[in-house]
CSV table of C-alpha atoms in Angstrom, one decimal:
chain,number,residue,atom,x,y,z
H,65,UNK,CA,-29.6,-13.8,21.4
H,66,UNK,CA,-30.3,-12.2,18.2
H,67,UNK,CA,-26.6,-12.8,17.4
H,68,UNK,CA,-26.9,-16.3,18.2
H,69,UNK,CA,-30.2,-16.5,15.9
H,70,UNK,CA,-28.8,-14.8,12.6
H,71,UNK,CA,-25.3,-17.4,12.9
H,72,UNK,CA,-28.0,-20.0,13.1
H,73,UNK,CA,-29.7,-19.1,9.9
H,74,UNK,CA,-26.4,-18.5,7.7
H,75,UNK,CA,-24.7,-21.5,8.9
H,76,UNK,CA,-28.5,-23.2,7.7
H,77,UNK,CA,-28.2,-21.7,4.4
H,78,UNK,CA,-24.1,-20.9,3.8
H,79,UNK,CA,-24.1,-24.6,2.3
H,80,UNK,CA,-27.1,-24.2,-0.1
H,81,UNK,CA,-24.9,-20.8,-1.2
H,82,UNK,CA,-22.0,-22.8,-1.7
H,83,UNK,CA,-23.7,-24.6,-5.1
H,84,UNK,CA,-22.9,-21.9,-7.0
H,85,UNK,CA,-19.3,-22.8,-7.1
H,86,UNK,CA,-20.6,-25.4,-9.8
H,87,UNK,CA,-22.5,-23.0,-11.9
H,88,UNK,CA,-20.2,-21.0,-13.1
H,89,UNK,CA,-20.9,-19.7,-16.9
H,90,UNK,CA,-18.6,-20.7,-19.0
H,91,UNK,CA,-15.5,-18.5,-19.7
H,92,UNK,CA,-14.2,-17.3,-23.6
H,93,UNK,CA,-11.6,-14.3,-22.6
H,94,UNK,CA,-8.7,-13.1,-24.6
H,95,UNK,CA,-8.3,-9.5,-26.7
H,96,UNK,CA,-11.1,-9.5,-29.1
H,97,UNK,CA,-12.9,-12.6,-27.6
H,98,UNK,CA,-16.3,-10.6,-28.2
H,99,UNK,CA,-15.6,-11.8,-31.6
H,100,UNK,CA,-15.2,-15.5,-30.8
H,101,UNK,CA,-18.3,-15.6,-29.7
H,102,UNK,CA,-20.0,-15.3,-33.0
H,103,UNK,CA,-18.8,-19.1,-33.2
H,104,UNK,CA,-20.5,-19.8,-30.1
H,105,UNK,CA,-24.0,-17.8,-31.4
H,106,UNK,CA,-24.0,-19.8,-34.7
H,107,UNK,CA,-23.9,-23.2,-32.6
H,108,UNK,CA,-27.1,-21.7,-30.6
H,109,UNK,CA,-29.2,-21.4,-34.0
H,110,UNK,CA,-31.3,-18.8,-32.3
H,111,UNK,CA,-32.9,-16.5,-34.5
H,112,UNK,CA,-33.1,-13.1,-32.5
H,113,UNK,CA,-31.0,-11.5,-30.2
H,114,UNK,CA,-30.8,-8.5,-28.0
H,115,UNK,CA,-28.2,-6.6,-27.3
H,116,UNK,CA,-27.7,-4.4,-24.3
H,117,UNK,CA,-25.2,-1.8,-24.6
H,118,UNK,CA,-24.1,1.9,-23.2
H,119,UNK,CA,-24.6,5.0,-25.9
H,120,UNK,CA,-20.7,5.3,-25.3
H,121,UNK,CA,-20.1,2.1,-27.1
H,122,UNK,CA,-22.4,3.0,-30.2
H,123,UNK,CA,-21.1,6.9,-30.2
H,124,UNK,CA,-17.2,5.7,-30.4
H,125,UNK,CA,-18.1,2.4,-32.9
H,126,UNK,CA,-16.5,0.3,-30.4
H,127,UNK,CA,-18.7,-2.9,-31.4
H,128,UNK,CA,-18.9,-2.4,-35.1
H,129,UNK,CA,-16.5,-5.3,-36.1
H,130,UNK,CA,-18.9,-7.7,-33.6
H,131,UNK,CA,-22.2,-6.2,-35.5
H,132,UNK,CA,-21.0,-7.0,-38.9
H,133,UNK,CA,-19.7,-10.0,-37.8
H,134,UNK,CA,-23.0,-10.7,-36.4
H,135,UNK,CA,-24.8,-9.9,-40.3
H,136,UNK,CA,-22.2,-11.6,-42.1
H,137,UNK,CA,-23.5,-14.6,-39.8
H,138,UNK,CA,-27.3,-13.7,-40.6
H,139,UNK,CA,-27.7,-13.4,-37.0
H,140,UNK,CA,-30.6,-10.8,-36.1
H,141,UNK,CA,-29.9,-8.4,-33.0
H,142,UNK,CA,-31.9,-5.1,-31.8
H,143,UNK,CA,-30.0,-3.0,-29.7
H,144,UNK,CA,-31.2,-1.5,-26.5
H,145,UNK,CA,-29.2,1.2,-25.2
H,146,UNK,CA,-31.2,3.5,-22.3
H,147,UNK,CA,-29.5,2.4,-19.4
H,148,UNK,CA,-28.8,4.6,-16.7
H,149,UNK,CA,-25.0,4.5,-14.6
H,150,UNK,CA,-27.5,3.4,-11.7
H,151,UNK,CA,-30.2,1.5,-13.1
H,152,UNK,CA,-33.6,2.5,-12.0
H,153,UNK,CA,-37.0,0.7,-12.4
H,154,UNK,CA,-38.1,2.5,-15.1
H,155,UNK,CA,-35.0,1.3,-17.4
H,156,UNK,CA,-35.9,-2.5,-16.1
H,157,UNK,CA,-39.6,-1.4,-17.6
H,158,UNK,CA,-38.2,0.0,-21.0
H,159,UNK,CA,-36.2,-3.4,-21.5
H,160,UNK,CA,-38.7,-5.8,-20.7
H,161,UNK,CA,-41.0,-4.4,-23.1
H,162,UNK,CA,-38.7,-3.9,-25.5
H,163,UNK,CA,-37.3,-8.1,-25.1
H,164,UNK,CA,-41.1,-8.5,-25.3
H,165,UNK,CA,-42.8,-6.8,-28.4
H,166,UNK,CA,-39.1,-7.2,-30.5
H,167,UNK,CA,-40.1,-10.0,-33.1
H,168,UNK,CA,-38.6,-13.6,-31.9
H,169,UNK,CA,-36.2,-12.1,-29.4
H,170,UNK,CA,-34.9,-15.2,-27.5
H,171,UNK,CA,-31.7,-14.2,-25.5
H,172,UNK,CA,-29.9,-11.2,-24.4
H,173,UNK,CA,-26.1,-10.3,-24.3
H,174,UNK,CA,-25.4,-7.5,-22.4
H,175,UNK,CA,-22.0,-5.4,-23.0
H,176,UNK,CA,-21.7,-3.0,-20.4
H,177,UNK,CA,-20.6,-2.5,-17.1
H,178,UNK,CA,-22.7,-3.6,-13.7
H,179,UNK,CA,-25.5,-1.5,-14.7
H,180,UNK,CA,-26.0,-2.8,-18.4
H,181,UNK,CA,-25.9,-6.6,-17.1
H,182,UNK,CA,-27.5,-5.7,-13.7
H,183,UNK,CA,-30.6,-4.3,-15.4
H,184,UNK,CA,-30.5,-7.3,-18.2
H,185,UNK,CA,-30.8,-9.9,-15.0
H,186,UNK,CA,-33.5,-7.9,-13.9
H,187,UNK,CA,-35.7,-7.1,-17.1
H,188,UNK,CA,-35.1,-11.3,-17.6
H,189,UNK,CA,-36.7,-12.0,-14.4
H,190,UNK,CA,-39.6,-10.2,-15.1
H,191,UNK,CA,-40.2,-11.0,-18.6
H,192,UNK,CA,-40.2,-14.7,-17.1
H,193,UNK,CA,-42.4,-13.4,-14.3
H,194,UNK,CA,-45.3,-12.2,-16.7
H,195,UNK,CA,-48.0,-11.7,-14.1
H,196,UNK,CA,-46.1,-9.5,-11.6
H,197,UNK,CA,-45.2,-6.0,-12.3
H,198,UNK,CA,-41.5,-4.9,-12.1
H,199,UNK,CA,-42.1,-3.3,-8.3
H,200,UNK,CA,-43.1,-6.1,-7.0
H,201,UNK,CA,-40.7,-8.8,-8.8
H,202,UNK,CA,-37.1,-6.3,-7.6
H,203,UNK,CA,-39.2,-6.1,-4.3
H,204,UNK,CA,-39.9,-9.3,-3.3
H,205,UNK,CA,-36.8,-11.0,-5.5
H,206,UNK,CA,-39.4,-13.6,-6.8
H,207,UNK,CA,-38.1,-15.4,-9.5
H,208,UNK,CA,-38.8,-18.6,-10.2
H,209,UNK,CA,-38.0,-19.7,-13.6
H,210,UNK,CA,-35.3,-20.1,-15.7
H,211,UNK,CA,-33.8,-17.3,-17.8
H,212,UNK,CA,-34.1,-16.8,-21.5
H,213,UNK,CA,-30.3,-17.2,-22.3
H,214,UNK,CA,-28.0,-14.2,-21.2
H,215,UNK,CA,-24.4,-13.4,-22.1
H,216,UNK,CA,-22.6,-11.0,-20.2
H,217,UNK,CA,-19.7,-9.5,-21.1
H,218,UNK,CA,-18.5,-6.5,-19.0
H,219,UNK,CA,-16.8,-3.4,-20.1
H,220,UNK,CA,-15.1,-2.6,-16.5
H,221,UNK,CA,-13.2,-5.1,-14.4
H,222,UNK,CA,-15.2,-4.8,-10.7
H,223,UNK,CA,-18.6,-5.5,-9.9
H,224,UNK,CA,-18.7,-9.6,-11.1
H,225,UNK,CA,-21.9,-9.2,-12.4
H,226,UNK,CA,-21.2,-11.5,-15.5
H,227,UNK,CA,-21.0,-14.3,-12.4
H,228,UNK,CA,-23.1,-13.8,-9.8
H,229,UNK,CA,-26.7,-14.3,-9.0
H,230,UNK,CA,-27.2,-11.0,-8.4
H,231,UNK,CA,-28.3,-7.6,-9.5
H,232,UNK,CA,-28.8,-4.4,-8.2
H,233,UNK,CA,-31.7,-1.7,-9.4
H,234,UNK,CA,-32.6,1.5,-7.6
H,235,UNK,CA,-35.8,2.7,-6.5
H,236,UNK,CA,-35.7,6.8,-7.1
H,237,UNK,CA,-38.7,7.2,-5.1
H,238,UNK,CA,-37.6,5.6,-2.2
H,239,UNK,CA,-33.8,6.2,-2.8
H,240,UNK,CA,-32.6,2.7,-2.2
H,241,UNK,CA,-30.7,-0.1,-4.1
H,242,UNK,CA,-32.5,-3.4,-4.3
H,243,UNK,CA,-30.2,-6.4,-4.6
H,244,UNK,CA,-32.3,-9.5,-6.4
H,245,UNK,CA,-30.9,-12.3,-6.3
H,246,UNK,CA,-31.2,-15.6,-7.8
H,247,UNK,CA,-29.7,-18.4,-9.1
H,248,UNK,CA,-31.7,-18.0,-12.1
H,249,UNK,CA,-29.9,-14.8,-12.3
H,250,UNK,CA,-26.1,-16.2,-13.1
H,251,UNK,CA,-25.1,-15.7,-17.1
H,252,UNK,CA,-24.6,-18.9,-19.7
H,253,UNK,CA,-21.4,-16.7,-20.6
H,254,UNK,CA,-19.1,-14.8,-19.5
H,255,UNK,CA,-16.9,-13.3,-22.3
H,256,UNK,CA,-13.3,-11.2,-20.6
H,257,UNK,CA,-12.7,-9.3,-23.8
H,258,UNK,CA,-9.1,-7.0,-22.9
H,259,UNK,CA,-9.7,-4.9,-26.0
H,260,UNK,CA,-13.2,-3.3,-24.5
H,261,UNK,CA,-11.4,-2.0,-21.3
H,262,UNK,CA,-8.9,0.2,-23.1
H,263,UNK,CA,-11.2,3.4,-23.7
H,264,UNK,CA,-12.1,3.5,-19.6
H,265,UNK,CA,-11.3,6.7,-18.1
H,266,UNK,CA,-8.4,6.7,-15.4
H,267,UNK,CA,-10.5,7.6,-12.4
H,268,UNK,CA,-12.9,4.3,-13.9
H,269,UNK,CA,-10.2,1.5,-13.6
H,270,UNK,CA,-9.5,2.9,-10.2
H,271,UNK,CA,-13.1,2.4,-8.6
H,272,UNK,CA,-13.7,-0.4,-10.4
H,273,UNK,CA,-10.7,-1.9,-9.0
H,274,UNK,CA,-11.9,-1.2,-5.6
H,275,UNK,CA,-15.3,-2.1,-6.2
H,276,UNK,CA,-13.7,-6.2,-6.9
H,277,UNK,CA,-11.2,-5.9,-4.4
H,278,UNK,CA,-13.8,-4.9,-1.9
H,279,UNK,CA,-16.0,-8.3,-2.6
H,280,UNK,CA,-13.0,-10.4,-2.4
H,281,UNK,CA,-12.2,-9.0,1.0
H,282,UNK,CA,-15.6,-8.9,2.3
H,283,UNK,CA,-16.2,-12.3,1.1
H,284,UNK,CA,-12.7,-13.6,2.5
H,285,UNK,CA,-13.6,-12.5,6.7
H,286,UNK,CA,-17.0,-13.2,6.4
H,287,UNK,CA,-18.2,-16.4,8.3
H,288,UNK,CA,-19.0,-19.8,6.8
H,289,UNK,CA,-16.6,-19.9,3.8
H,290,UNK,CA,-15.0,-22.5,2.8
H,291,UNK,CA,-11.3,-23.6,1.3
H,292,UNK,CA,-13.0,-23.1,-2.4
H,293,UNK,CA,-14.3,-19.1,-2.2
H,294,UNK,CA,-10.9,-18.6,-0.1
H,295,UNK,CA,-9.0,-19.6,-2.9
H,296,UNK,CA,-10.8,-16.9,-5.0
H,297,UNK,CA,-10.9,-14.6,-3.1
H,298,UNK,CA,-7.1,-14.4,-2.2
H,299,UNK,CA,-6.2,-14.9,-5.7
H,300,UNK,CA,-8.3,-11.9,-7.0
H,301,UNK,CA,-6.7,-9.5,-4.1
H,302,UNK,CA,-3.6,-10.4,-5.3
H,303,UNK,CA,-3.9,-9.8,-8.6
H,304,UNK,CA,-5.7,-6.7,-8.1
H,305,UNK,CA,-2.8,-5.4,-5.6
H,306,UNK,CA,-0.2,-6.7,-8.6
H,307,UNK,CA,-2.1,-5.1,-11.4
H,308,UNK,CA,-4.3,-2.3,-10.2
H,309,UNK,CA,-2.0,0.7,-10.1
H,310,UNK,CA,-0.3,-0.6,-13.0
H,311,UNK,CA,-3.8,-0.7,-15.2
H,312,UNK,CA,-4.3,2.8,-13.8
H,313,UNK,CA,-1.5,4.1,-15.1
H,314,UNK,CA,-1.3,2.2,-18.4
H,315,UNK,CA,-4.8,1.6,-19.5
H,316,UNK,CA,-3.7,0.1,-23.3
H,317,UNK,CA,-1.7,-2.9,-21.6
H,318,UNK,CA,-4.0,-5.3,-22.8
H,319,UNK,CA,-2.0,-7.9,-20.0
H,320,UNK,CA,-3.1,-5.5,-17.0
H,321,UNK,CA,-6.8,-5.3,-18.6
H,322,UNK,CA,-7.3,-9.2,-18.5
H,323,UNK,CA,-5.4,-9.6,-15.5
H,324,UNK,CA,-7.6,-7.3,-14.0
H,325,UNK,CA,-11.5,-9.0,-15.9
H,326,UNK,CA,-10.3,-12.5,-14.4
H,327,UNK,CA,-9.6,-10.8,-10.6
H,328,UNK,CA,-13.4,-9.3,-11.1
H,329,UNK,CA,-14.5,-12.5,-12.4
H,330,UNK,CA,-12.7,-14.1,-9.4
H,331,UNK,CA,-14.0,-11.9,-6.8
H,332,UNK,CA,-17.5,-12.5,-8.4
H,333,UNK,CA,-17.2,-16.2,-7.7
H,334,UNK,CA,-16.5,-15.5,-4.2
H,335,UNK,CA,-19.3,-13.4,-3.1
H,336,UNK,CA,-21.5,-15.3,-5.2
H,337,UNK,CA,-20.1,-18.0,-2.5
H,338,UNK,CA,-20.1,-15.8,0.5
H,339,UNK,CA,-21.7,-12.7,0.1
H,340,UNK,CA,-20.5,-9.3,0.6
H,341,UNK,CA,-20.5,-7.4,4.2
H,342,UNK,CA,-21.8,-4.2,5.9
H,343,UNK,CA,-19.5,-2.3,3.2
H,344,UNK,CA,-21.9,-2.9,0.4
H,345,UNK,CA,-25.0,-2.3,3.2
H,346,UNK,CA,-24.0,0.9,3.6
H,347,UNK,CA,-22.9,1.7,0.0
H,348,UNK,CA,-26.2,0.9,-1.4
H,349,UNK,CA,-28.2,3.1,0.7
H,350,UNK,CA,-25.7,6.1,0.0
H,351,UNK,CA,-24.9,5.6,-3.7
H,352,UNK,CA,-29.3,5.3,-4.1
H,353,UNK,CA,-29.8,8.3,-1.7
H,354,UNK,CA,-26.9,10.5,-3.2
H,355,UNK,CA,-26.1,9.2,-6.8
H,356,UNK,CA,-22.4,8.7,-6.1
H,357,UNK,CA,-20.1,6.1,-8.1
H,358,UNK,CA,-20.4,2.8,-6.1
H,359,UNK,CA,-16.6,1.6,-6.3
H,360,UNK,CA,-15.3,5.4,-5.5
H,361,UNK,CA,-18.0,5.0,-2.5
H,362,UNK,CA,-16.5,1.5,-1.8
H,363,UNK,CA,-13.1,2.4,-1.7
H,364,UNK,CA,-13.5,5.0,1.1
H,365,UNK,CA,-16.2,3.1,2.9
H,366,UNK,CA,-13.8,-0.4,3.1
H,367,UNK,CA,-10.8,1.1,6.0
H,368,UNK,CA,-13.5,2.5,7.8
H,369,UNK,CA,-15.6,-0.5,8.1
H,370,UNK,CA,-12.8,-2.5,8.6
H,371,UNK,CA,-11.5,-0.8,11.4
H,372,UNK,CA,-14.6,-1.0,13.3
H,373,UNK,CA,-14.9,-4.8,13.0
H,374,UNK,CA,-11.8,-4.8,15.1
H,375,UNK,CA,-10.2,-7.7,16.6
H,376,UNK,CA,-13.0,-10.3,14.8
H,377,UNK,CA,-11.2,-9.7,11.4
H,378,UNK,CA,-7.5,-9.4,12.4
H,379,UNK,CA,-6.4,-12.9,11.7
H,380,UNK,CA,-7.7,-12.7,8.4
H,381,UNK,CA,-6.7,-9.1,7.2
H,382,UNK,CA,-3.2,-10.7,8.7
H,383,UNK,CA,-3.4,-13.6,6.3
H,384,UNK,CA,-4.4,-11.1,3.4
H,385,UNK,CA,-1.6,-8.8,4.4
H,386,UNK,CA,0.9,-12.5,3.6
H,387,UNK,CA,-0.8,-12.9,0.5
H,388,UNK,CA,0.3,-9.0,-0.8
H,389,UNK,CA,3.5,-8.9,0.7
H,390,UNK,CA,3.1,-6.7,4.0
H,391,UNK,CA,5.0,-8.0,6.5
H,392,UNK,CA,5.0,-7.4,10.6
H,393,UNK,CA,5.8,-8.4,13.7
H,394,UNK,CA,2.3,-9.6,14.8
H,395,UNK,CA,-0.7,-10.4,13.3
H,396,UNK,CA,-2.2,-7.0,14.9
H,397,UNK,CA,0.6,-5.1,13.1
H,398,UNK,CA,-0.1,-6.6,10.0
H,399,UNK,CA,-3.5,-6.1,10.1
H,400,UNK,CA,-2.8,-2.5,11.3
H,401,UNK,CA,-0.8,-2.2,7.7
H,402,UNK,CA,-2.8,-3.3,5.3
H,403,UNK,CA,-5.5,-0.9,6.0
H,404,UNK,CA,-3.0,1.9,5.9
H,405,UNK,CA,-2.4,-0.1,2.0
H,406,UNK,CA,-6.4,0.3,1.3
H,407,UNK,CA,-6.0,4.1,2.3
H,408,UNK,CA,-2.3,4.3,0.3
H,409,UNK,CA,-4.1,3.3,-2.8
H,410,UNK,CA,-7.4,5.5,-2.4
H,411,UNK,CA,-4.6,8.4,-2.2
H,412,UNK,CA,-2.9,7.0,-5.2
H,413,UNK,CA,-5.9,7.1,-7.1
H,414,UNK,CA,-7.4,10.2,-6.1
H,415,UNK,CA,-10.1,9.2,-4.4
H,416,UNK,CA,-11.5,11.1,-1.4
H,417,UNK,CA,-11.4,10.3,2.4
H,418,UNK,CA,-15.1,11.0,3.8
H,419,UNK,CA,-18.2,11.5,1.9
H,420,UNK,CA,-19.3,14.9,3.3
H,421,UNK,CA,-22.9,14.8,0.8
H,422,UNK,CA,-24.0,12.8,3.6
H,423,UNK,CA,-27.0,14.5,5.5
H,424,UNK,CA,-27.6,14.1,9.1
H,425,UNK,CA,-31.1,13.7,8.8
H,426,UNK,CA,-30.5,10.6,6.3
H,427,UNK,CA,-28.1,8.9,8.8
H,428,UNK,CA,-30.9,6.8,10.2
H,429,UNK,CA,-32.8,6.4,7.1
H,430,UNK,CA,-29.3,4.8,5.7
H,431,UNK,CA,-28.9,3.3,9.0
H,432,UNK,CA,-32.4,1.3,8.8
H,433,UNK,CA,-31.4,0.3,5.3
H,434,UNK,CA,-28.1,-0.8,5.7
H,435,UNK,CA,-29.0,-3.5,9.1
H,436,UNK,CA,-32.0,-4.6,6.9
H,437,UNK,CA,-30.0,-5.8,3.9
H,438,UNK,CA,-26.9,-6.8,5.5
H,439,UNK,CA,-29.0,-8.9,8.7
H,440,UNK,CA,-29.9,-11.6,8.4
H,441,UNK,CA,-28.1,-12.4,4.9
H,442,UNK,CA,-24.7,-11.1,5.3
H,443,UNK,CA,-22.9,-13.6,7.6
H,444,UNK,CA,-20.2,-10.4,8.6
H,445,UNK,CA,-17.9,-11.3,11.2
H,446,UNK,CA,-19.4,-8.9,13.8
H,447,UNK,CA,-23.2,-7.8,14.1
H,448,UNK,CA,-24.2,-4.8,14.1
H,449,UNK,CA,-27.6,-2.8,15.4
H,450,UNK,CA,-29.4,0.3,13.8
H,451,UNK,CA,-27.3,2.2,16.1
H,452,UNK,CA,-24.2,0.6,15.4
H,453,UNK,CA,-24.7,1.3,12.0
H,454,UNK,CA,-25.4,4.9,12.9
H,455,UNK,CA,-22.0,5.9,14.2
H,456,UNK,CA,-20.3,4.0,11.0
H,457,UNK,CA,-22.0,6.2,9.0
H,458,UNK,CA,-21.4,9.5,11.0
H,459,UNK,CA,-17.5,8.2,10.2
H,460,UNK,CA,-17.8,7.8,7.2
H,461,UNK,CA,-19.5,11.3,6.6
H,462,UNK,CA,-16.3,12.4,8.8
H,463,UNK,CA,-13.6,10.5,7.0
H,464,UNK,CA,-10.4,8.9,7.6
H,465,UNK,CA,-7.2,11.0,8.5
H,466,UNK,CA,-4.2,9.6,6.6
């Protein structure tokens, strides 16, 4: 019954999700194509900006050509640069009042990976929501008016944040990710600038990878979606399969890089369509409660989970398996192989097979949090109980064997 009850409400509301296929932001990519947007600020004739960056960029001088470019231009910009790997409130608190009390400030670009633009969305939403606190704004998700204007141009090709309505802030007292989500929430641009991704580390282009190719697949078997998300979906797996390993091993090829920003991009689109699954349930609760990298947890979480969805997602890990080249007899075999290809590449890229910082008193704290984001929201192909979640976990704590 309770099955029957959470189908009903995503089949209610998958169609409302679907608008966002028209609200894209609109695209400038290319190497260098931070600096064409200069262009597209002088149009704008705003007199303030902020900019949201990582002390990374500002140490290594990585965006000195766009500031001068930005004074030649007499465009004004404060820069704003305490942002934690995993957002927390407190950094949503710092840039709100900084957005505030900065003279004229009137839009926001945030260069960065998730957690730069992640915390932007957020500090947005509650500088538009003046008469709630942060808490209660990331707590609730209100927000309910329109954004001051926000660029977002990311610095690692996997979570789609420059796309989606989404954004993701943890709570260290509670140890828990909070997703808010809006359509408020979704950039005016998206700039796919090649020549930013060339400084990330190895290990980085590996788990952001994962962390795109994840939403594509979760967004692919999950119920409701429609011709449209498919399309994006299967098109960012396969370029993420084609250029992945490649970008991993050469991280100057400036081809690999944008290949890679436009299957991110891609995958964005798609789960912006058709949410993600029980892979980013659990990965929330564990990356708040232990502090781990979210793609690396991903990557080792995604076989597992798929595995236990079982015969509900063979047909389309089958069609998936076509679109990469695996081949088989059946659509059971091919299924069978294309997990064995998610665990192939987590050994290609060093990433581990369990996650033993997992605590067995936390399981059902993780377990509570996981069934609560990902029911009723998360139309996943199977449903899945506290205790269902339970025994994932304990897998995942256990690992895979390869």
């Amino acid at each position: 019954m309770i099955h029957f009850l959470l189908r009903v409400r995503q089949a209610i509301f998958s169609p409302i999700q679907k608008t966002q296929l028209y609200m894209q932001p609109r695209m400038i990519k290319g190497e260098h194509a931070l600096l064409d947007l200069v262009d597209v600020l002088k149009e704008k004739h705003l007199t303030h900006y902020m900019i949201v960056t990582t002390p990374g960029f500002i140490k290594r001088g990585t965006l000195q050509s766009f500031f001068e470019a930005l004074t030649q231009n007499d465009i004004q910009y404060s820069i704003f640069h305490d942002v934690k790997p995993d957002p927390e409130i407190s950094d949503v608190e710092k840039l709100k009042e900084m957005f505030i009390k900065d003279d004229g400030c009137q839009a926001l670009i945030a260069i960065g990976g998730g957690s730069a633009i992640d915390c932007s969305k957020a500090a947005l939403a509650c500088v538009q929501m003046k008469n709630l606190d942060v808490k209660t704004v990331l707590h609730t998700g209100r927000v309910s008016k329109q954004l001051p204007l926000l660029i977002a141009v990311p610095t690692t090709a996997g979570t789609g944040s420059e796309v989606t309505a989404g954004a993701v802030i943890t709570d260290p007292i509670k140890k828990r990710k909070y997703a808010l989500s809006h359509l408020f929430l979704i950039p005016k641009y998206a700039v796919l600038d090649s020549s930013l991704l060339t400084s990330l580390p190895a290990k980085m282009t590996a788990y952001s990878g994962m962390d795109a190719l994840t939403h594509a697949i979760e967004a692919y078997i999950n119920c409701f979606n429609n011709r449209k998300t498919n399309e994006y979906a299967l098109c960012a797996i396969k370029s993420i399969f084609q250029y992945l390993v490649p970008s991993f091993e050469d991280g100057l090829n400036m081809q690999y890089r944008l290949e890679l920003l436009e299957a991110s991009y891609n995958a964005g689109v798609a789960i912006s369509n058709n949410y993600v699954g029980y892979v980013h349930a659990i990965a929330h609760g564990i990356g708040g409660m232990y502090h781990l990298q979210h793609g690396m947890i991903n990557a080792i979480i995604l076989p597992i989970v798929l595995e236990e969805y079982g015969g509900a997602v063979v047909g389309k890990l089958a069609k998936i398996a076509d679109v990469v080249g695996i081949t088989g007899a059946t659509d059971q075999d091919k299924s069978k192989q294309f997990i064995q290809k998610l665990q192939d590449l987590n050994q290609i890229f060093s990433i581990p097979t369990s996650i033993p910082e997992i605590q067995e008193e936390d399981i059902h704290y993780l377990a509570t949090g996981a069934e609560k984001e990902g029911n009723p929201t998360y139309p996943t192909p199977v449903t899945w109980n506290v205790a269902q979640f339970e025994k994932v976990i304990r897998k995942i704590k256990q690992g895979y064997t390869i």
